[in-house]
């Protein structure tokens, strides 16, 4: 990136004012005055304007405890969106990595980093997502076996990939899937003759919804959580 572009991106100055600041000697590069606006800035350079250091804003990564009734979209004219739950200063440039239905609660990841979110949503990567599923009917062991083997869904040509299941109670299970088909969990449960009454996403890969976050609350991901998606 050119020096004038770097100044305009990281300070309140316009590109024109950045050029003026550079030519008047207000900008230092690695401690030395630099008066050439076209100078290339590498990622390890230290740039100051009037002796104040400037830095490029990095990518941002958040987890949100999505409440029911909120849509996984950046804008919606009829319903509150996940982005509406965030302060304006934070939501700039964020998109959702792996949507949830409006009535599904739980872990929603948001980021500015398109390559990172692609690794979560791409069918090729097969990032596992775990849901707590509450059902209207008791789930027989046979249904769990069918889900684990892979099951034909209405209107889909291929069966689902093998899932992992864990029984919590007669009408509640944990289900881990590594695909992201449309309404996948609800359709899988319909395929074994049941009906989902509540759906809650617990984790994506090793990123688990923070139990300290009440519905509607969010926090930044830790470095380890971000790096876990590779
Ligand atoms: N599967 C569904 O059916 N709904 C969701 O929100 C997520 C997975």
PDB file of C-alpha atoms and ligand atoms in Angstrom:
ATOM      1  CA  UNK A   1       0.000   0.000   0.000  1.00  0.00           C
ATOM      2  CA  UNK A   2       1.235   3.548  -0.798  1.00  0.00           C
ATOM      3  CA  UNK A   3       2.034   5.869   2.106  1.00  0.00           C
ATOM      4  CA  UNK A   4      -0.672   8.432   1.219  1.00  0.00           C
ATOM      5  CA  UNK A   5      -3.265   5.633   0.990  1.00  0.00           C
ATOM      6  CA  UNK A   6      -2.116   4.213   4.330  1.00  0.00           C
ATOM      7  CA  UNK A   7      -2.496   7.647   6.012  1.00  0.00           C
ATOM      8  CA  UNK A   8      -5.946   8.171   4.478  1.00  0.00           C
ATOM      9  CA  UNK A   9      -7.065   4.677   5.620  1.00  0.00           C
ATOM     10  CA  UNK A  10      -5.745   4.895   9.176  1.00  0.00           C
ATOM     11  CA  UNK A  11      -6.405   8.572  10.071  1.00  0.00           C
ATOM     12  CA  UNK A  12      -9.178  11.122   9.626  1.00  0.00           C
ATOM     13  CA  UNK A  13      -7.282  12.767   6.722  1.00  0.00           C
ATOM     14  CA  UNK A  14      -8.517  12.593   3.123  1.00  0.00           C
ATOM     15  CA  UNK A  15      -6.097  11.307   0.482  1.00  0.00           C
ATOM     16  CA  UNK A  16      -5.416  14.935  -0.581  1.00  0.00           C
ATOM     17  CA  UNK A  17      -4.743  16.069   3.013  1.00  0.00           C
ATOM     18  CA  UNK A  18      -2.605  12.957   3.566  1.00  0.00           C
ATOM     19  CA  UNK A  19      -0.417  13.973   0.600  1.00  0.00           C
ATOM     20  CA  UNK A  20      -0.084  17.491   2.062  1.00  0.00           C
ATOM     21  CA  UNK A  21       0.813  16.104   5.516  1.00  0.00           C
ATOM     22  CA  UNK A  22       3.487  13.890   3.919  1.00  0.00           C
ATOM     23  CA  UNK A  23       5.053  16.687   1.843  1.00  0.00           C
ATOM     24  CA  UNK A  24       5.105  19.014   4.858  1.00  0.00           C
ATOM     25  CA  UNK A  25       7.127  16.456   6.870  1.00  0.00           C
ATOM     26  CA  UNK A  26       4.452  15.529   9.429  1.00  0.00           C
ATOM     27  CA  UNK A  27       4.775  11.818   8.585  1.00  0.00           C
ATOM     28  CA  UNK A  28       7.605   9.558   9.738  1.00  0.00           C
ATOM     29  CA  UNK A  29       8.345   6.095   8.446  1.00  0.00           C
ATOM     30  CA  UNK A  30      10.298   3.857  10.828  1.00  0.00           C
ATOM     31  CA  UNK A  31      11.361   6.992  12.731  1.00  0.00           C
ATOM     32  CA  UNK A  32      12.524   9.034   9.726  1.00  0.00           C
ATOM     33  CA  UNK A  33      10.570  11.832   7.994  1.00  0.00           C
ATOM     34  CA  UNK A  34       9.217  10.557   4.680  1.00  0.00           C
ATOM     35  CA  UNK A  35       8.064  13.092   2.079  1.00  0.00           C
ATOM     36  CA  UNK A  36       7.286  10.685  -0.792  1.00  0.00           C
ATOM     37  CA  UNK A  37       3.571   9.876  -0.970  1.00  0.00           C
ATOM     38  CA  UNK A  38       4.185   6.902  -3.278  1.00  0.00           C
ATOM     39  CA  UNK A  39       6.491   5.096  -0.816  1.00  0.00           C
ATOM     40  CA  UNK A  40       5.419   1.451  -0.424  1.00  0.00           C
ATOM     41  CA  UNK A  41       4.472   0.506   3.160  1.00  0.00           C
ATOM     42  CA  UNK A  42       5.143  -3.077   4.192  1.00  0.00           C
ATOM     43  CA  UNK A  43       3.289  -4.820   7.022  1.00  0.00           C
ATOM     44  CA  UNK A  44       6.100  -4.351   9.597  1.00  0.00           C
ATOM     45  CA  UNK A  45       6.540  -0.582   8.983  1.00  0.00           C
ATOM     46  CA  UNK A  46       5.937   1.943  11.802  1.00  0.00           C
ATOM     47  CA  UNK A  47       4.179   5.047  10.515  1.00  0.00           C
ATOM     48  CA  UNK A  48       3.479   8.133  12.622  1.00  0.00           C
ATOM     49  CA  UNK A  49       1.502  11.292  11.865  1.00  0.00           C
ATOM     50  CA  UNK A  50       2.466  14.240  14.116  1.00  0.00           C
ATOM     51  CA  UNK A  51       4.351  11.620  16.199  1.00  0.00           C
ATOM     52  CA  UNK A  52       1.159   9.534  16.816  1.00  0.00           C
ATOM     53  CA  UNK A  53       1.443   5.917  15.580  1.00  0.00           C
ATOM     54  CA  UNK A  54      -1.056   4.738  12.944  1.00  0.00           C
ATOM     55  CA  UNK A  55      -2.118   1.147  12.409  1.00  0.00           C
ATOM     56  CA  UNK A  56      -4.371  -0.641   9.949  1.00  0.00           C
ATOM     57  CA  UNK A  57      -7.477  -2.081  11.548  1.00  0.00           C
ATOM     58  CA  UNK A  58      -7.253  -5.873  11.382  1.00  0.00           C
ATOM     59  CA  UNK A  59     -10.062  -8.264  10.533  1.00  0.00           C
ATOM     60  CA  UNK A  60     -12.769  -8.620  13.197  1.00  0.00           C
ATOM     61  CA  UNK A  61     -14.320 -11.856  14.514  1.00  0.00           C
ATOM     62  CA  UNK A  62     -17.309 -12.014  16.888  1.00  0.00           C
ATOM     63  CA  UNK A  63     -19.612 -14.577  18.465  1.00  0.00           C
ATOM     64  CA  UNK A  64     -23.228 -13.580  19.113  1.00  0.00           C
ATOM     65  CA  UNK A  65     -25.820 -15.442  21.167  1.00  0.00           C
ATOM     66  CA  UNK A  66     -28.640 -15.183  18.650  1.00  0.00           C
ATOM     67  CA  UNK A  67     -32.076 -14.901  20.240  1.00  0.00           C
ATOM     68  CA  UNK A  68     -35.226 -16.267  18.569  1.00  0.00           C
ATOM     69  CA  UNK A  69     -37.045 -13.850  16.245  1.00  0.00           C
ATOM     70  CA  UNK A  70     -33.853 -12.318  14.847  1.00  0.00           C
ATOM     71  CA  UNK A  71     -32.971 -13.024  11.210  1.00  0.00           C
ATOM     72  CA  UNK A  72     -29.471 -13.991  10.065  1.00  0.00           C
ATOM     73  CA  UNK A  73     -29.146 -11.176   7.556  1.00  0.00           C
ATOM     74  CA  UNK A  74     -27.381  -7.855   7.365  1.00  0.00           C
ATOM     75  CA  UNK A  75     -30.583  -5.982   6.437  1.00  0.00           C
ATOM     76  CA  UNK A  76     -34.282  -6.872   6.543  1.00  0.00           C
ATOM     77  CA  UNK A  77     -37.183  -4.457   6.214  1.00  0.00           C
ATOM     78  CA  UNK A  78     -39.594  -6.523   8.368  1.00  0.00           C
ATOM     79  CA  UNK A  79     -37.552  -8.156  11.140  1.00  0.00           C
ATOM     80  CA  UNK A  80     -34.662  -7.266  13.462  1.00  0.00           C
ATOM     81  CA  UNK A  81     -31.379  -8.647  12.142  1.00  0.00           C
ATOM     82  CA  UNK A  82     -28.338 -10.066  13.937  1.00  0.00           C
ATOM     83  CA  UNK A  83     -26.422  -6.946  12.864  1.00  0.00           C
ATOM     84  CA  UNK A  84     -29.062  -4.753  14.575  1.00  0.00           C
ATOM     85  CA  UNK A  85     -27.933  -6.246  17.915  1.00  0.00           C
ATOM     86  CA  UNK A  86     -24.440  -4.761  17.525  1.00  0.00           C
ATOM     87  CA  UNK A  87     -23.339  -1.167  18.130  1.00  0.00           C
ATOM     88  CA  UNK A  88     -22.822   0.862  14.923  1.00  0.00           C
ATOM     89  CA  UNK A  89     -19.103   1.241  15.661  1.00  0.00           C
ATOM     90  CA  UNK A  90     -18.649  -2.556  15.574  1.00  0.00           C
ATOM     91  CA  UNK A  91     -20.936  -3.761  12.803  1.00  0.00           C
ATOM     92  CA  UNK A  92     -19.197  -1.990   9.872  1.00  0.00           C
ATOM     93  CA  UNK A  93     -18.081  -4.564   7.275  1.00  0.00           C
ATOM     94  CA  UNK A  94     -19.277  -7.637   9.219  1.00  0.00           C
ATOM     95  CA  UNK A  95     -21.048 -10.558   7.573  1.00  0.00           C
ATOM     96  CA  UNK A  96     -22.503 -13.763   9.022  1.00  0.00           C
ATOM     97  CA  UNK A  97     -20.523 -17.008   8.805  1.00  0.00           C
ATOM     98  CA  UNK A  98     -23.243 -19.677   8.736  1.00  0.00           C
ATOM     99  CA  UNK A  99     -26.825 -18.536   8.993  1.00  0.00           C
ATOM    100  CA  UNK A 100     -29.530 -19.761  11.390  1.00  0.00           C
ATOM    101  CA  UNK A 101     -33.301 -19.779  10.862  1.00  0.00           C
ATOM    102  CA  UNK A 102     -35.175 -16.927  12.557  1.00  0.00           C
ATOM    103  CA  UNK A 103     -36.542 -19.259  15.249  1.00  0.00           C
ATOM    104  CA  UNK A 104     -33.156 -20.958  15.916  1.00  0.00           C
ATOM    105  CA  UNK A 105     -31.105 -19.658  18.847  1.00  0.00           C
ATOM    106  CA  UNK A 106     -27.448 -19.941  19.769  1.00  0.00           C
ATOM    107  CA  UNK A 107     -24.005 -19.480  18.290  1.00  0.00           C
ATOM    108  CA  UNK A 108     -23.703 -17.092  15.358  1.00  0.00           C
ATOM    109  CA  UNK A 109     -20.274 -16.063  14.082  1.00  0.00           C
ATOM    110  CA  UNK A 110     -19.693 -12.719  12.384  1.00  0.00           C
ATOM    111  CA  UNK A 111     -16.540 -11.519  10.692  1.00  0.00           C
ATOM    112  CA  UNK A 112     -15.039  -9.103   8.187  1.00  0.00           C
ATOM    113  CA  UNK A 113     -12.792 -11.919   6.882  1.00  0.00           C
ATOM    114  CA  UNK A 114     -14.330 -13.565   3.805  1.00  0.00           C
ATOM    115  CA  UNK A 115     -11.738 -16.339   3.546  1.00  0.00           C
ATOM    116  CA  UNK A 116     -12.282 -17.310   7.186  1.00  0.00           C
ATOM    117  CA  UNK A 117     -16.077 -17.474   6.818  1.00  0.00           C
ATOM    118  CA  UNK A 118     -15.664 -19.484   3.616  1.00  0.00           C
ATOM    119  CA  UNK A 119     -13.817 -22.155   5.607  1.00  0.00           C
ATOM    120  CA  UNK A 120     -16.821 -22.382   7.950  1.00  0.00           C
ATOM    121  CA  UNK A 121     -19.485 -22.551   5.269  1.00  0.00           C
ATOM    122  CA  UNK A 122     -17.774 -24.325   2.360  1.00  0.00           C
ATOM    123  CA  UNK A 123     -19.163 -27.858   1.849  1.00  0.00           C
ATOM    124  CA  UNK A 124     -15.624 -28.959   0.881  1.00  0.00           C
ATOM    125  CA  UNK A 125     -14.174 -28.101   4.309  1.00  0.00           C
ATOM    126  CA  UNK A 126     -16.915 -29.936   6.274  1.00  0.00           C
ATOM    127  CA  UNK A 127     -16.697 -27.845   9.456  1.00  0.00           C
ATOM    128  CA  UNK A 128     -18.849 -29.620  12.099  1.00  0.00           C
ATOM    129  CA  UNK A 129     -21.759 -27.742  13.713  1.00  0.00           C
ATOM    130  CA  UNK A 130     -23.453 -29.063  16.841  1.00  0.00           C
ATOM    131  CA  UNK A 131     -27.104 -28.363  17.686  1.00  0.00           C
ATOM    132  CA  UNK A 132     -29.276 -29.124  20.687  1.00  0.00           C
ATOM    133  CA  UNK A 133     -32.540 -30.315  19.164  1.00  0.00           C
ATOM    134  CA  UNK A 134     -35.817 -30.464  21.078  1.00  0.00           C
ATOM    135  CA  UNK A 135     -38.492 -32.642  19.496  1.00  0.00           C
ATOM    136  CA  UNK A 136     -42.234 -33.065  19.713  1.00  0.00           C
ATOM    137  CA  UNK A 137     -41.976 -36.885  19.875  1.00  0.00           C
ATOM    138  CA  UNK A 138     -39.703 -39.324  21.652  1.00  0.00           C
ATOM    139  CA  UNK A 139     -36.654 -40.180  19.486  1.00  0.00           C
ATOM    140  CA  UNK A 140     -36.193 -43.961  19.094  1.00  0.00           C
ATOM    141  CA  UNK A 141     -32.669 -45.413  18.932  1.00  0.00           C
ATOM    142  CA  UNK A 142     -33.388 -46.483  15.342  1.00  0.00           C
ATOM    143  CA  UNK A 143     -33.815 -42.815  14.355  1.00  0.00           C
ATOM    144  CA  UNK A 144     -30.423 -41.973  15.886  1.00  0.00           C
ATOM    145  CA  UNK A 145     -28.849 -44.806  13.900  1.00  0.00           C
ATOM    146  CA  UNK A 146     -30.455 -43.537  10.681  1.00  0.00           C
ATOM    147  CA  UNK A 147     -29.158 -40.003  11.319  1.00  0.00           C
ATOM    148  CA  UNK A 148     -25.687 -41.398  12.003  1.00  0.00           C
ATOM    149  CA  UNK A 149     -25.670 -43.379   8.763  1.00  0.00           C
ATOM    150  CA  UNK A 150     -26.996 -40.576   6.545  1.00  0.00           C
ATOM    151  CA  UNK A 151     -30.574 -40.101   5.493  1.00  0.00           C
ATOM    152  CA  UNK A 152     -32.499 -39.201   2.333  1.00  0.00           C
ATOM    153  CA  UNK A 153     -34.094 -35.746   2.501  1.00  0.00           C
ATOM    154  CA  UNK A 154     -37.174 -34.790   0.505  1.00  0.00           C
ATOM    155  CA  UNK A 155     -36.226 -33.045  -2.780  1.00  0.00           C
ATOM    156  CA  UNK A 156     -32.480 -33.768  -2.327  1.00  0.00           C
ATOM    157  CA  UNK A 157     -30.736 -36.210  -4.639  1.00  0.00           C
ATOM    158  CA  UNK A 158     -27.937 -37.191  -2.222  1.00  0.00           C
ATOM    159  CA  UNK A 159     -28.395 -38.540   1.315  1.00  0.00           C
ATOM    160  CA  UNK A 160     -26.968 -36.478   4.182  1.00  0.00           C
ATOM    161  CA  UNK A 161     -23.405 -37.183   5.298  1.00  0.00           C
ATOM    162  CA  UNK A 162     -23.127 -39.304   8.472  1.00  0.00           C
ATOM    163  CA  UNK A 163     -24.023 -37.235  11.546  1.00  0.00           C
ATOM    164  CA  UNK A 164     -23.085 -37.692  15.207  1.00  0.00           C
ATOM    165  CA  UNK A 165     -25.832 -37.924  17.809  1.00  0.00           C
ATOM    166  CA  UNK A 166     -26.023 -37.862  21.604  1.00  0.00           C
ATOM    167  CA  UNK A 167     -29.213 -38.491  23.501  1.00  0.00           C
ATOM    168  CA  UNK A 168     -29.988 -35.951  26.236  1.00  0.00           C
ATOM    169  CA  UNK A 169     -33.505 -37.154  27.071  1.00  0.00           C
ATOM    170  CA  UNK A 170     -36.436 -38.873  25.343  1.00  0.00           C
ATOM    171  CA  UNK A 171     -37.284 -35.758  23.305  1.00  0.00           C
ATOM    172  CA  UNK A 172     -33.928 -33.974  23.224  1.00  0.00           C
ATOM    173  CA  UNK A 173     -30.712 -34.828  21.366  1.00  0.00           C
ATOM    174  CA  UNK A 174     -27.421 -33.244  20.333  1.00  0.00           C
ATOM    175  CA  UNK A 175     -26.786 -33.524  16.607  1.00  0.00           C
ATOM    176  CA  UNK A 176     -23.483 -32.738  14.866  1.00  0.00           C
ATOM    177  CA  UNK A 177     -23.557 -32.237  11.104  1.00  0.00           C
ATOM    178  CA  UNK A 178     -20.849 -31.124   8.710  1.00  0.00           C
ATOM    179  CA  UNK A 179     -23.032 -29.819   5.897  1.00  0.00           C
ATOM    180  CA  UNK A 180     -25.175 -26.697   5.700  1.00  0.00           C
ATOM    181  CA  UNK A 181     -28.187 -27.603   3.607  1.00  0.00           C
ATOM    182  CA  UNK A 182     -31.354 -25.520   3.723  1.00  0.00           C
ATOM    183  CA  UNK A 183     -33.228 -26.143   7.039  1.00  0.00           C
ATOM    184  CA  UNK A 184     -31.053 -29.237   7.340  1.00  0.00           C
ATOM    185  CA  UNK A 185     -31.688 -30.230  10.965  1.00  0.00           C
ATOM    186  CA  UNK A 186     -35.438 -29.691  10.730  1.00  0.00           C
ATOM    187  CA  UNK A 187     -35.578 -31.709   7.495  1.00  0.00           C
ATOM    188  CA  UNK A 188     -33.435 -34.513   8.943  1.00  0.00           C
ATOM    189  CA  UNK A 189     -35.754 -34.812  11.923  1.00  0.00           C
ATOM    190  CA  UNK A 190     -38.812 -34.720   9.619  1.00  0.00           C
ATOM    191  CA  UNK A 191     -37.206 -37.562   7.621  1.00  0.00           C
ATOM    192  CA  UNK A 192     -37.237 -39.743  10.756  1.00  0.00           C
ATOM    193  CA  UNK A 193     -40.883 -38.830  11.439  1.00  0.00           C
ATOM    194  CA  UNK A 194     -40.333 -36.204  14.122  1.00  0.00           C
ATOM    195  CA  UNK A 195     -40.760 -32.433  14.467  1.00  0.00           C
ATOM    196  CA  UNK A 196     -38.306 -29.875  15.861  1.00  0.00           C
ATOM    197  CA  UNK A 197     -39.873 -27.638  18.517  1.00  0.00           C
ATOM    198  CA  UNK A 198     -36.648 -25.803  19.494  1.00  0.00           C
ATOM    199  CA  UNK A 199     -33.208 -25.624  17.886  1.00  0.00           C
ATOM    200  CA  UNK A 200     -30.091 -24.167  19.481  1.00  0.00           C
ATOM    201  CA  UNK A 201     -26.579 -24.110  17.969  1.00  0.00           C
ATOM    202  CA  UNK A 202     -23.963 -24.977  20.574  1.00  0.00           C
ATOM    203  CA  UNK A 203     -20.742 -24.964  18.555  1.00  0.00           C
ATOM    204  CA  UNK A 204     -19.037 -24.509  15.202  1.00  0.00           C
ATOM    205  CA  UNK A 205     -15.839 -26.552  14.995  1.00  0.00           C
ATOM    206  CA  UNK A 206     -14.225 -26.105  18.420  1.00  0.00           C
ATOM    207  CA  UNK A 207     -15.798 -22.664  18.944  1.00  0.00           C
ATOM    208  CA  UNK A 208     -18.465 -23.122  21.618  1.00  0.00           C
ATOM    209  CA  UNK A 209     -21.113 -20.575  22.561  1.00  0.00           C
ATOM    210  CA  UNK A 210     -19.833 -18.796  25.668  1.00  0.00           C
ATOM    211  CA  UNK A 211     -22.190 -19.662  28.537  1.00  0.00           C
ATOM    212  CA  UNK A 212     -21.543 -16.189  29.982  1.00  0.00           C
ATOM    213  CA  UNK A 213     -23.322 -14.593  26.993  1.00  0.00           C
ATOM    214  CA  UNK A 214     -27.081 -14.145  27.517  1.00  0.00           C
ATOM    215  CA  UNK A 215     -29.306 -14.062  24.383  1.00  0.00           C
ATOM    216  CA  UNK A 216     -28.508 -10.938  22.341  1.00  0.00           C
ATOM    217  CA  UNK A 217     -24.991 -10.500  23.801  1.00  0.00           C
ATOM    218  CA  UNK A 218     -21.725 -10.824  21.863  1.00  0.00           C
ATOM    219  CA  UNK A 219     -17.974 -10.899  22.370  1.00  0.00           C
ATOM    220  CA  UNK A 220     -14.819 -10.854  20.260  1.00  0.00           C
ATOM    221  CA  UNK A 221     -13.350 -14.274  19.496  1.00  0.00           C
ATOM    222  CA  UNK A 222     -10.018 -15.097  21.114  1.00  0.00           C
ATOM    223  CA  UNK A 223      -6.937 -15.540  18.902  1.00  0.00           C
ATOM    224  CA  UNK A 224      -7.103 -19.319  19.574  1.00  0.00           C
ATOM    225  CA  UNK A 225     -10.762 -19.448  18.480  1.00  0.00           C
ATOM    226  CA  UNK A 226      -9.985 -17.549  15.261  1.00  0.00           C
ATOM    227  CA  UNK A 227      -6.963 -19.747  14.515  1.00  0.00           C
ATOM    228  CA  UNK A 228      -8.967 -22.928  15.158  1.00  0.00           C
ATOM    229  CA  UNK A 229     -10.724 -22.432  11.811  1.00  0.00           C
ATOM    230  CA  UNK A 230      -8.065 -23.464   9.312  1.00  0.00           C
TER     231      UNK A 230
HETATM  232  N1  LIG B   1     -30.795 -26.502  10.521  1.00  0.00           N
HETATM  233  C1  LIG B   1     -32.034 -25.961  10.525  1.00  0.00           C
HETATM  234  O1  LIG B   1     -32.998 -26.617  10.179  1.00  0.00           O
HETATM  235  N2  LIG B   1     -32.157 -24.691  10.952  1.00  0.00           N
HETATM  236  C2  LIG B   1     -31.108 -23.934  11.375  1.00  0.00           C
HETATM  237  O2  LIG B   1     -31.293 -22.778  11.770  1.00  0.00           O
HETATM  238  C3  LIG B   1     -29.839 -24.532  11.362  1.00  0.00           C
HETATM  239  C4  LIG B   1     -29.706 -25.825  10.936  1.00  0.00           C
END
